[in-house]
mmCIF file of C-alpha atoms and ligand atoms in Angstrom:
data_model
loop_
_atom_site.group_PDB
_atom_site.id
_atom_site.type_symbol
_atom_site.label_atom_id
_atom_site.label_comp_id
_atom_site.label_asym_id
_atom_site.label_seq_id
_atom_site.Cartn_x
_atom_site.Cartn_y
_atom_site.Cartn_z
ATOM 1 C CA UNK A 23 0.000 0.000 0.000
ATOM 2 C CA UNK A 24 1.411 3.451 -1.138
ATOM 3 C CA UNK A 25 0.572 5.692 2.219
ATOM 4 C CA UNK A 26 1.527 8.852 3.528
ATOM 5 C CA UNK A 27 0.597 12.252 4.882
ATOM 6 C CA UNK A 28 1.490 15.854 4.372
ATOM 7 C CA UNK A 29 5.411 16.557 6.073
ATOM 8 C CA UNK A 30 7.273 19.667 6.517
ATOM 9 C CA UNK A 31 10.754 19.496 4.304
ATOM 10 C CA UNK A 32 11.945 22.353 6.357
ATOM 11 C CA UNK A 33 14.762 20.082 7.321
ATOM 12 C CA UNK A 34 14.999 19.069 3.736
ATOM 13 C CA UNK A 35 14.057 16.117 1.854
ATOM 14 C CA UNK A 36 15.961 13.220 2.916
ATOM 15 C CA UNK A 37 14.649 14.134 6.529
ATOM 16 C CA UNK A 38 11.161 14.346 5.183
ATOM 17 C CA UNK A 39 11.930 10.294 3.859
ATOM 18 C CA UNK A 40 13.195 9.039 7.096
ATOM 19 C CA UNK A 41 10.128 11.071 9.190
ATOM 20 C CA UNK A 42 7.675 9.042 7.204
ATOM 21 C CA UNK A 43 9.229 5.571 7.380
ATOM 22 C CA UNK A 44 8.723 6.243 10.996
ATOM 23 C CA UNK A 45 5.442 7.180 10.373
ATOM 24 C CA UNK A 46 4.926 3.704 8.581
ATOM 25 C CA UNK A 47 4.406 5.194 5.355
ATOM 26 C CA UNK A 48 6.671 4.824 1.891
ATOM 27 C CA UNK A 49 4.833 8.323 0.591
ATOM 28 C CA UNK A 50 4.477 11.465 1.148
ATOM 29 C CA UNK A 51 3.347 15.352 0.389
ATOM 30 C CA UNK A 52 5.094 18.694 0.547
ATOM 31 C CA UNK A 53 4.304 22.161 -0.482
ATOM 32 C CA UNK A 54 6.785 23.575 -3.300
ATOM 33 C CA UNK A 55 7.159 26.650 -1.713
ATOM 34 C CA UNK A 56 5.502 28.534 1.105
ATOM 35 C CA UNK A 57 1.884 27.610 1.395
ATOM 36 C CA UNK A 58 0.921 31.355 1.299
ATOM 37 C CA UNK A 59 3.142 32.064 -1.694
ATOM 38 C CA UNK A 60 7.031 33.450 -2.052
ATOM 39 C CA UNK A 61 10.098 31.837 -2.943
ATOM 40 C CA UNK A 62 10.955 28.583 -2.659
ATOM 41 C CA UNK A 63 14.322 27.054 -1.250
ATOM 42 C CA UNK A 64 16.720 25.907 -3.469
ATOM 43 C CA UNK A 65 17.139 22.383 -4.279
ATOM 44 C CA UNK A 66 19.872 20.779 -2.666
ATOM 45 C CA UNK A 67 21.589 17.808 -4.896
ATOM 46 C CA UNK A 68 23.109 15.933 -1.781
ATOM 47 C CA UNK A 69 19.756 16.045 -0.300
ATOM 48 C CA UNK A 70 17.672 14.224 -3.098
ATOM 49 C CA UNK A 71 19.937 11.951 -4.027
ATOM 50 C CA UNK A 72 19.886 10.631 -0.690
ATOM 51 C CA UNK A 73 16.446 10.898 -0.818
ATOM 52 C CA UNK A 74 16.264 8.793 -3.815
ATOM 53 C CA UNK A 75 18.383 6.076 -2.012
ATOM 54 C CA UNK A 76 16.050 5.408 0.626
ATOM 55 C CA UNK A 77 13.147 5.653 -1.956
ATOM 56 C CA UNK A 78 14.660 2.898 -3.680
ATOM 57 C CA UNK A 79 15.317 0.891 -0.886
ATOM 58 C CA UNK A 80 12.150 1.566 0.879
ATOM 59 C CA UNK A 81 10.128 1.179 -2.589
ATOM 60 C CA UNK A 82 8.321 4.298 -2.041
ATOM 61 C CA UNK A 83 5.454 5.010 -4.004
ATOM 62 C CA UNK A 84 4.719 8.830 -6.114
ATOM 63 C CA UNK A 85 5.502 11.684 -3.967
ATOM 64 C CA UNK A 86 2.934 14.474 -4.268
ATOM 65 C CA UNK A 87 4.053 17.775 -4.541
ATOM 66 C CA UNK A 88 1.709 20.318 -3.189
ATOM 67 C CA UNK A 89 1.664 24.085 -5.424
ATOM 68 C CA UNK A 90 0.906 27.391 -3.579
ATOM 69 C CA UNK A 91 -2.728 28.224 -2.298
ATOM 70 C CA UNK A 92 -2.050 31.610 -3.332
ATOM 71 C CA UNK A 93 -1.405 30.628 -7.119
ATOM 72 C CA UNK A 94 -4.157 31.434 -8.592
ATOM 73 C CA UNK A 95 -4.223 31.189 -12.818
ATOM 74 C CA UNK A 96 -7.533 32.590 -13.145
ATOM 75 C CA UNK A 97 -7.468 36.023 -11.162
ATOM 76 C CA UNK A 98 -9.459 38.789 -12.038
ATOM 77 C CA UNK A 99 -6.018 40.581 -12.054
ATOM 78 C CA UNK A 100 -3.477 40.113 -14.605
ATOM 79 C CA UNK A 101 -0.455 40.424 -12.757
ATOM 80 C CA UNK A 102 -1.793 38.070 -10.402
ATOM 81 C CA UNK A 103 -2.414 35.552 -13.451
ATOM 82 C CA UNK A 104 1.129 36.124 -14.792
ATOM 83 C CA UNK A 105 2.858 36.068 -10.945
ATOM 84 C CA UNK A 106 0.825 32.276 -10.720
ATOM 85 C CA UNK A 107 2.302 31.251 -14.417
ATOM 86 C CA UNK A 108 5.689 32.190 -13.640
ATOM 87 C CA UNK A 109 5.192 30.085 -9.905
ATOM 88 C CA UNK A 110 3.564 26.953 -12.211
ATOM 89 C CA UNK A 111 6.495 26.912 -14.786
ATOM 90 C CA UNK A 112 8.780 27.228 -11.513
ATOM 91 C CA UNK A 113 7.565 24.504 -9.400
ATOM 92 C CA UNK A 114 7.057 21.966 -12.553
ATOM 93 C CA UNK A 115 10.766 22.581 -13.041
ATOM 94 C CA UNK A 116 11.679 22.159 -9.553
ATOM 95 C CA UNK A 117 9.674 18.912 -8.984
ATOM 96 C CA UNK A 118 10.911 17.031 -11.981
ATOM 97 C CA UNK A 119 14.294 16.623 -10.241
ATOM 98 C CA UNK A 120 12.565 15.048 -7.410
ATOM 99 C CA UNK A 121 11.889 11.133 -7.554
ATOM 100 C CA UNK A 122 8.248 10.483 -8.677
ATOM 101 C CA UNK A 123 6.869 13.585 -7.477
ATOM 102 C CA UNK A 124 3.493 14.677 -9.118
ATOM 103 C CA UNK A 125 2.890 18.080 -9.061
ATOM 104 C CA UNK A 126 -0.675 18.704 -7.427
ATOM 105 C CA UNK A 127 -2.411 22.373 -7.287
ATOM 106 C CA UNK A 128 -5.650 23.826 -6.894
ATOM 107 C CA UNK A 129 -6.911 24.882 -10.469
ATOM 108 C CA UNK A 130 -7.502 28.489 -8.942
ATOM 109 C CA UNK A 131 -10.634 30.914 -8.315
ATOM 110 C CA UNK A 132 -12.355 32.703 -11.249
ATOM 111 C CA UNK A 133 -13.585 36.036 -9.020
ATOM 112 C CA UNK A 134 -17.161 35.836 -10.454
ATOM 113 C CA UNK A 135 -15.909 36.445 -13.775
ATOM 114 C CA UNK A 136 -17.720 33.101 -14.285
ATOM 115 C CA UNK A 137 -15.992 29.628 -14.895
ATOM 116 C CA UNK A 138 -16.102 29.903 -18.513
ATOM 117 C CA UNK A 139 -13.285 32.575 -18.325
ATOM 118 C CA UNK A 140 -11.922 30.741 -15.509
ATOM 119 C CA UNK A 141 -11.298 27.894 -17.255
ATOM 120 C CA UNK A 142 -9.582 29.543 -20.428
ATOM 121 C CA UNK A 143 -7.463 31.764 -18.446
ATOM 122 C CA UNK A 144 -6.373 28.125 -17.051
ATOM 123 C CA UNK A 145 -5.957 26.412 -20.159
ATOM 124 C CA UNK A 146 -3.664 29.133 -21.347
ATOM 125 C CA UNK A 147 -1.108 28.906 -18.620
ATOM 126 C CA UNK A 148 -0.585 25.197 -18.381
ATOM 127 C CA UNK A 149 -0.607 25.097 -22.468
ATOM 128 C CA UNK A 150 2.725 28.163 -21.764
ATOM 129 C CA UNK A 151 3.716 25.966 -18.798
ATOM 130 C CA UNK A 152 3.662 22.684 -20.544
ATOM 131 C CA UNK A 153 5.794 23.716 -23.481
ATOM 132 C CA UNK A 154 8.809 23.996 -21.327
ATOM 133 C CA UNK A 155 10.117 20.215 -21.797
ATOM 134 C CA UNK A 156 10.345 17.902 -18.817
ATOM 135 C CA UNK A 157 8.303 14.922 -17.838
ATOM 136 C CA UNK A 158 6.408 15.977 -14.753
ATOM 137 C CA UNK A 159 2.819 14.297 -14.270
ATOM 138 C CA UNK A 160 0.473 17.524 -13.120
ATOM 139 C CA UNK A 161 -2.382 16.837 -11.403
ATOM 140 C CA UNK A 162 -5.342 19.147 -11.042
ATOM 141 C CA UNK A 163 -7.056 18.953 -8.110
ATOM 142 C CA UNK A 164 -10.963 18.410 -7.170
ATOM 143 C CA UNK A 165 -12.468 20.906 -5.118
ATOM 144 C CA UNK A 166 -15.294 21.054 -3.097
ATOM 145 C CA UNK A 167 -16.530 24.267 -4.793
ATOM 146 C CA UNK A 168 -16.214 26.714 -2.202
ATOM 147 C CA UNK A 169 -16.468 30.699 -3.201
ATOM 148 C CA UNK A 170 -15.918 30.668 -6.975
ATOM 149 C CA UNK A 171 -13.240 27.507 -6.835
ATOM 150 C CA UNK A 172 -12.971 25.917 -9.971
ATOM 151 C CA UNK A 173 -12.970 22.006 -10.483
ATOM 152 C CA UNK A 174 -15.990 21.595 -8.220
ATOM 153 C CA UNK A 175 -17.321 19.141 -11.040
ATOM 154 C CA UNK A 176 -15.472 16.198 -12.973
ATOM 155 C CA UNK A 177 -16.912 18.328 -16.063
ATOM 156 C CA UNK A 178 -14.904 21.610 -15.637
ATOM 157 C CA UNK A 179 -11.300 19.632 -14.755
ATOM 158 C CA UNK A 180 -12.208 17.481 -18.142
ATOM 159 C CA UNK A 181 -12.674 20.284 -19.730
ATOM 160 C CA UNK A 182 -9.562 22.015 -18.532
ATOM 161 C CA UNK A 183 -7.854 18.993 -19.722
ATOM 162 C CA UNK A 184 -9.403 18.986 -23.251
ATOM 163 C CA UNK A 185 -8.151 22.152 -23.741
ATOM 164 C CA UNK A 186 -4.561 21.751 -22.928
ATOM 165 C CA UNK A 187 -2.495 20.927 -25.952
ATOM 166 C CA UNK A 188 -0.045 18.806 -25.179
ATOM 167 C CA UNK A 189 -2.504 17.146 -22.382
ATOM 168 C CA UNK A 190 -0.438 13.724 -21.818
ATOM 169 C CA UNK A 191 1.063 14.111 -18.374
ATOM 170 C CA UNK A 192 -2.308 15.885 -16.907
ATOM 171 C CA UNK A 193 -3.943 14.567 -14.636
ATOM 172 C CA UNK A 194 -6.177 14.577 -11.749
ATOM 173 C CA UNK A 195 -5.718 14.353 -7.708
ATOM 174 C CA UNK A 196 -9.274 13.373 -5.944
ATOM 175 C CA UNK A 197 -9.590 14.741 -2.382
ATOM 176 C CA UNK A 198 -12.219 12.449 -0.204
ATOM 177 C CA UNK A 199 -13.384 15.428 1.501
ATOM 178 C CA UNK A 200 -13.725 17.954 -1.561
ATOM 179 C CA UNK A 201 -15.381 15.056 -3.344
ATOM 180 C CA UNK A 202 -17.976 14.664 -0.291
ATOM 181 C CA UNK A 203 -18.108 18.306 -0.209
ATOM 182 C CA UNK A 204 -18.744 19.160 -3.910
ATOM 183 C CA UNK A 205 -21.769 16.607 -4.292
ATOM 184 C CA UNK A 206 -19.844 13.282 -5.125
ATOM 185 C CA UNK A 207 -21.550 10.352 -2.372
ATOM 186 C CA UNK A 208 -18.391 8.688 -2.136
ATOM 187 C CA UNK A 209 -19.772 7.089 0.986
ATOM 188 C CA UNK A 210 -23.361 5.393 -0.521
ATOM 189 C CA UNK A 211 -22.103 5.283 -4.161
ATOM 190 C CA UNK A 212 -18.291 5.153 -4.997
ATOM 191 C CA UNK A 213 -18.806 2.758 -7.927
ATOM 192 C CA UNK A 214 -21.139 5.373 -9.237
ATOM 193 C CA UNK A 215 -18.920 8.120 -8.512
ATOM 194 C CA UNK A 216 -15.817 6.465 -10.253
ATOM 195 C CA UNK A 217 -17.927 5.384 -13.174
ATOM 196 C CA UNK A 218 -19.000 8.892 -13.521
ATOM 197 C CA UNK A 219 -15.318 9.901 -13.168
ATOM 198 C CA UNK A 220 -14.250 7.743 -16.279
ATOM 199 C CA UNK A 221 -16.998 8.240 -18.349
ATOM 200 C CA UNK A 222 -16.376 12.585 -18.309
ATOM 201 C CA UNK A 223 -12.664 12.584 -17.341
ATOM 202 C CA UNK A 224 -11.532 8.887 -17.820
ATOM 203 C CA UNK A 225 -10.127 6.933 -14.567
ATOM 204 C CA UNK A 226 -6.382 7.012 -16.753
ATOM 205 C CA UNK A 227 -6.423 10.318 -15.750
ATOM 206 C CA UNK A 228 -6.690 9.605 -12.062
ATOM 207 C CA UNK A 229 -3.296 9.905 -10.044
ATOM 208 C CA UNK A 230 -3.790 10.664 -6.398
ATOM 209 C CA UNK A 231 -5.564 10.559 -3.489
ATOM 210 C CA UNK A 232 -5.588 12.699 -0.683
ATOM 211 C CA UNK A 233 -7.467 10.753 1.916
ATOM 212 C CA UNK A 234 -8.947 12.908 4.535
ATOM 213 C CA UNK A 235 -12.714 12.963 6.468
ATOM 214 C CA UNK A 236 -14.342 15.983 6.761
ATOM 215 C CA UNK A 237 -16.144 18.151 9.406
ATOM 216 C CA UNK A 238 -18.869 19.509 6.966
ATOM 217 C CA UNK A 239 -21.753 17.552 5.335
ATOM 218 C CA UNK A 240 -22.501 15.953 1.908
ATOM 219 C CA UNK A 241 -22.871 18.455 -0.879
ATOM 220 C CA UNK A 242 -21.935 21.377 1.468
ATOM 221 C CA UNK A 243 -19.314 23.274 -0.559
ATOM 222 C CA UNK A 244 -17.803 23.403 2.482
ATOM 223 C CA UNK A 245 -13.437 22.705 2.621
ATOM 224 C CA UNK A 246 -13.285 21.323 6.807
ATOM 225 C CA UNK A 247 -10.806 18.393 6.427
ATOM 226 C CA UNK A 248 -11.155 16.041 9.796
ATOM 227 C CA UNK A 249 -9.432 13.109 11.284
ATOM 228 C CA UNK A 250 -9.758 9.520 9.855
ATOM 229 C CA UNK A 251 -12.975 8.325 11.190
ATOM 230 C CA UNK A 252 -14.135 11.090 13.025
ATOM 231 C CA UNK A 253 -15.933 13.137 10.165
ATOM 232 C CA UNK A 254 -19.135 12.605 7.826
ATOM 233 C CA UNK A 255 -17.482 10.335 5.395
ATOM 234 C CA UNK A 256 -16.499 7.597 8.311
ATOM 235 C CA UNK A 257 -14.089 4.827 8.499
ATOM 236 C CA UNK A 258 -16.341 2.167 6.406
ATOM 237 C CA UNK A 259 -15.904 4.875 3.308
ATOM 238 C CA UNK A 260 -11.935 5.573 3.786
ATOM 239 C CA UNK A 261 -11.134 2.330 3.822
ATOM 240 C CA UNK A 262 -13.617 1.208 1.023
ATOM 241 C CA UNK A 263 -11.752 3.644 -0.883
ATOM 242 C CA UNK A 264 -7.874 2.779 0.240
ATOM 243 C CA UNK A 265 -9.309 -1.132 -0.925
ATOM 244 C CA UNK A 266 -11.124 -0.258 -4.052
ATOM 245 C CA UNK A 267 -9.890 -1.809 -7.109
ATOM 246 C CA UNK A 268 -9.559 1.139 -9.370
ATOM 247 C CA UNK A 269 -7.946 2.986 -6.614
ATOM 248 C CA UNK A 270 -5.731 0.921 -4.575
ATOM 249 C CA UNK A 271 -2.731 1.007 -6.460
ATOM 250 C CA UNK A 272 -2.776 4.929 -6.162
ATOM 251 C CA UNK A 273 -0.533 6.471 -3.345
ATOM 252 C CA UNK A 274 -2.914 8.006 -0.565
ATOM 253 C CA UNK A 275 -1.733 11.379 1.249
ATOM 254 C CA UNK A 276 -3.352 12.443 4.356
ATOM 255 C CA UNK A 277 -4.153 15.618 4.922
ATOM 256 C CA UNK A 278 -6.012 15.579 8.279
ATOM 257 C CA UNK A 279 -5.679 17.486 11.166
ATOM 258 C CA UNK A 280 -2.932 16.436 13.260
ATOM 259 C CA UNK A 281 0.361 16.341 14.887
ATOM 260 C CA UNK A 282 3.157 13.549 13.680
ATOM 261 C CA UNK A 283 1.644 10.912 15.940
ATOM 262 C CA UNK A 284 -1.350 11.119 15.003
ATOM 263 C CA UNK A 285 -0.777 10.397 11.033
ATOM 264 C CA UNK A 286 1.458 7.550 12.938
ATOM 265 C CA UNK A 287 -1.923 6.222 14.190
ATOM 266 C CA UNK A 288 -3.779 6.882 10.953
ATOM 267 C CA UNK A 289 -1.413 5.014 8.814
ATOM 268 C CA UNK A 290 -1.097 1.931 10.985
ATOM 269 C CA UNK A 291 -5.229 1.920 10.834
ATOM 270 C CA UNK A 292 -5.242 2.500 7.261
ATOM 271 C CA UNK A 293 -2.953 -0.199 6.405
ATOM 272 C CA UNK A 294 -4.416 -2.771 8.683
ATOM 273 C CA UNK A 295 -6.969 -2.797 6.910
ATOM 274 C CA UNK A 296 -6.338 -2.573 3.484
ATOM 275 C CA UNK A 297 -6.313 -6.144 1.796
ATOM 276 C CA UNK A 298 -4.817 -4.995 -1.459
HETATM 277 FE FE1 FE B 5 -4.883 20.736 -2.005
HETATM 278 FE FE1 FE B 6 -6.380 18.098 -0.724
HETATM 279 ZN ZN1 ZN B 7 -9.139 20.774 1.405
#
């Protein structure tokens, strides 16, 4: 099972390796840069290639790397859009020198200039960002439609995707709690929900999972991640999920609300029961 959770790599990412062994995990997530925006740290050589040493050993599964909340490609503002374009092009360079790192971000928020502009303004800077050659899978993630998010629906990230030229290494990151969130019952009807998913975006498409309850109910619109267990979705779903066939060879990052040992516990209970 490919498991994980979200780490610092404050003390680089070697560290960040070792941290989730101990965790029980062979996977995890880290933000690019600052959460809130600014620069990012430069990549240290010595550090990765370490990194990929344990990797190997450890057989890790895909490392998710997590863009900048702040980067938003479909402002209202056009130095906003062009600041987010020059952060995409940035962290899809940075991330292709780290071992099987996809790059996950938010798609962005259109500012009630409607999703139809949303989505263009989108297209247009992954079809700039994708022209600059490297091999870096880049996932959009699903949202659970809060404000004027796009990706709410499996119809606007397919047709995001559509519109990207050179489309091959796009794909998309499901969140169980945006999912729950945005109208998708994940809980009574994930066979439905994945059919639904291939049929508009195609389940080839689908490269991560970040596995988290959540605080707020079905179809809310509402972004409250929770603990494993302790939210609306429940265990039963999660670990239908972690076990379903069309998903379990996915890695799974956690992104739930808590301190190192309690990912520690989260893991262990994830794993024990998935059957695989
Ligand atoms: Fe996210
Ligand atoms: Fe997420
Ligand atoms: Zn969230």
């Amino acid at each position: 099972m490919n498991i994980g959770c979200h780490l610092s790599i404050a003390n680089g990412f070697y560290k960040a390796g070792l941290q989730i062994l101990e965790l029980g995990g062979n996977t995890f997530q880290f933000f690019t840069r600052n959460p809130r925006g600014g620069k990012a740290k430069a990549i240290d050589e010595k550090d990765i290639k370490k990194l990929i040493e344990l990797m190997n050993e450890y057989s890790f599964g895909k490392l998710f790397a997590h863009g900048s909340y702040t980067m938003n490609l479909c402002s209202n503002k056009e130095e906003i859009r062009t600041y987010a374009r020059d952060l995409l092009i940035d962290d899809i360079k940075r991330v292709s020198v780290i071992p099987k790192a996809l790059y996950v971000f938010h798609p962005g928020s259109h500012v009630k200039q409607g999703a139809d502009v949303g989505i263009t303004y989108i297209i247009d800077a992954l079809n700039e960002a994708i022209d600059h050659d490297n091999t870096v899978e880049i996932c959009l993630e699903g949202m659970s439609g809060k404000g004027t998010e796009i990706g709410r629906t499996f119809e606007e990230l397919s047709r995001i995707i559509e519109g990207v030229t050179h489309n091959e290494r796009l794909g998309v990151c499901i969140d169980t709690c945006h999912l729950y969130s945005a109208g998708y019952d994940i809980v009574n009807d994930l066979d439905g929900v994945l059919n639904e998913f291939d049929r508009i975006i195609g389940l080839g498409r689908l490269k991560a999972v970040h596995l988290n309850d959540s605080k707020m109910p079905f179809a809310s619109n509402k972004d409250r991640h929770e603990k494993i267990g302790e939210g609306t979705l429940g265990l039963e779903a999660l670990i239908n999920i972690v076990n379903h066939p069309k998903l379990k060879h996915l890695s799974f990052n956690l992104e739930t609300p808590n301190e190192l040992e309690g990912y520690k516990k989260e893991i262990l209970l994830l794993k024990q029961n998935y059957i695989g």
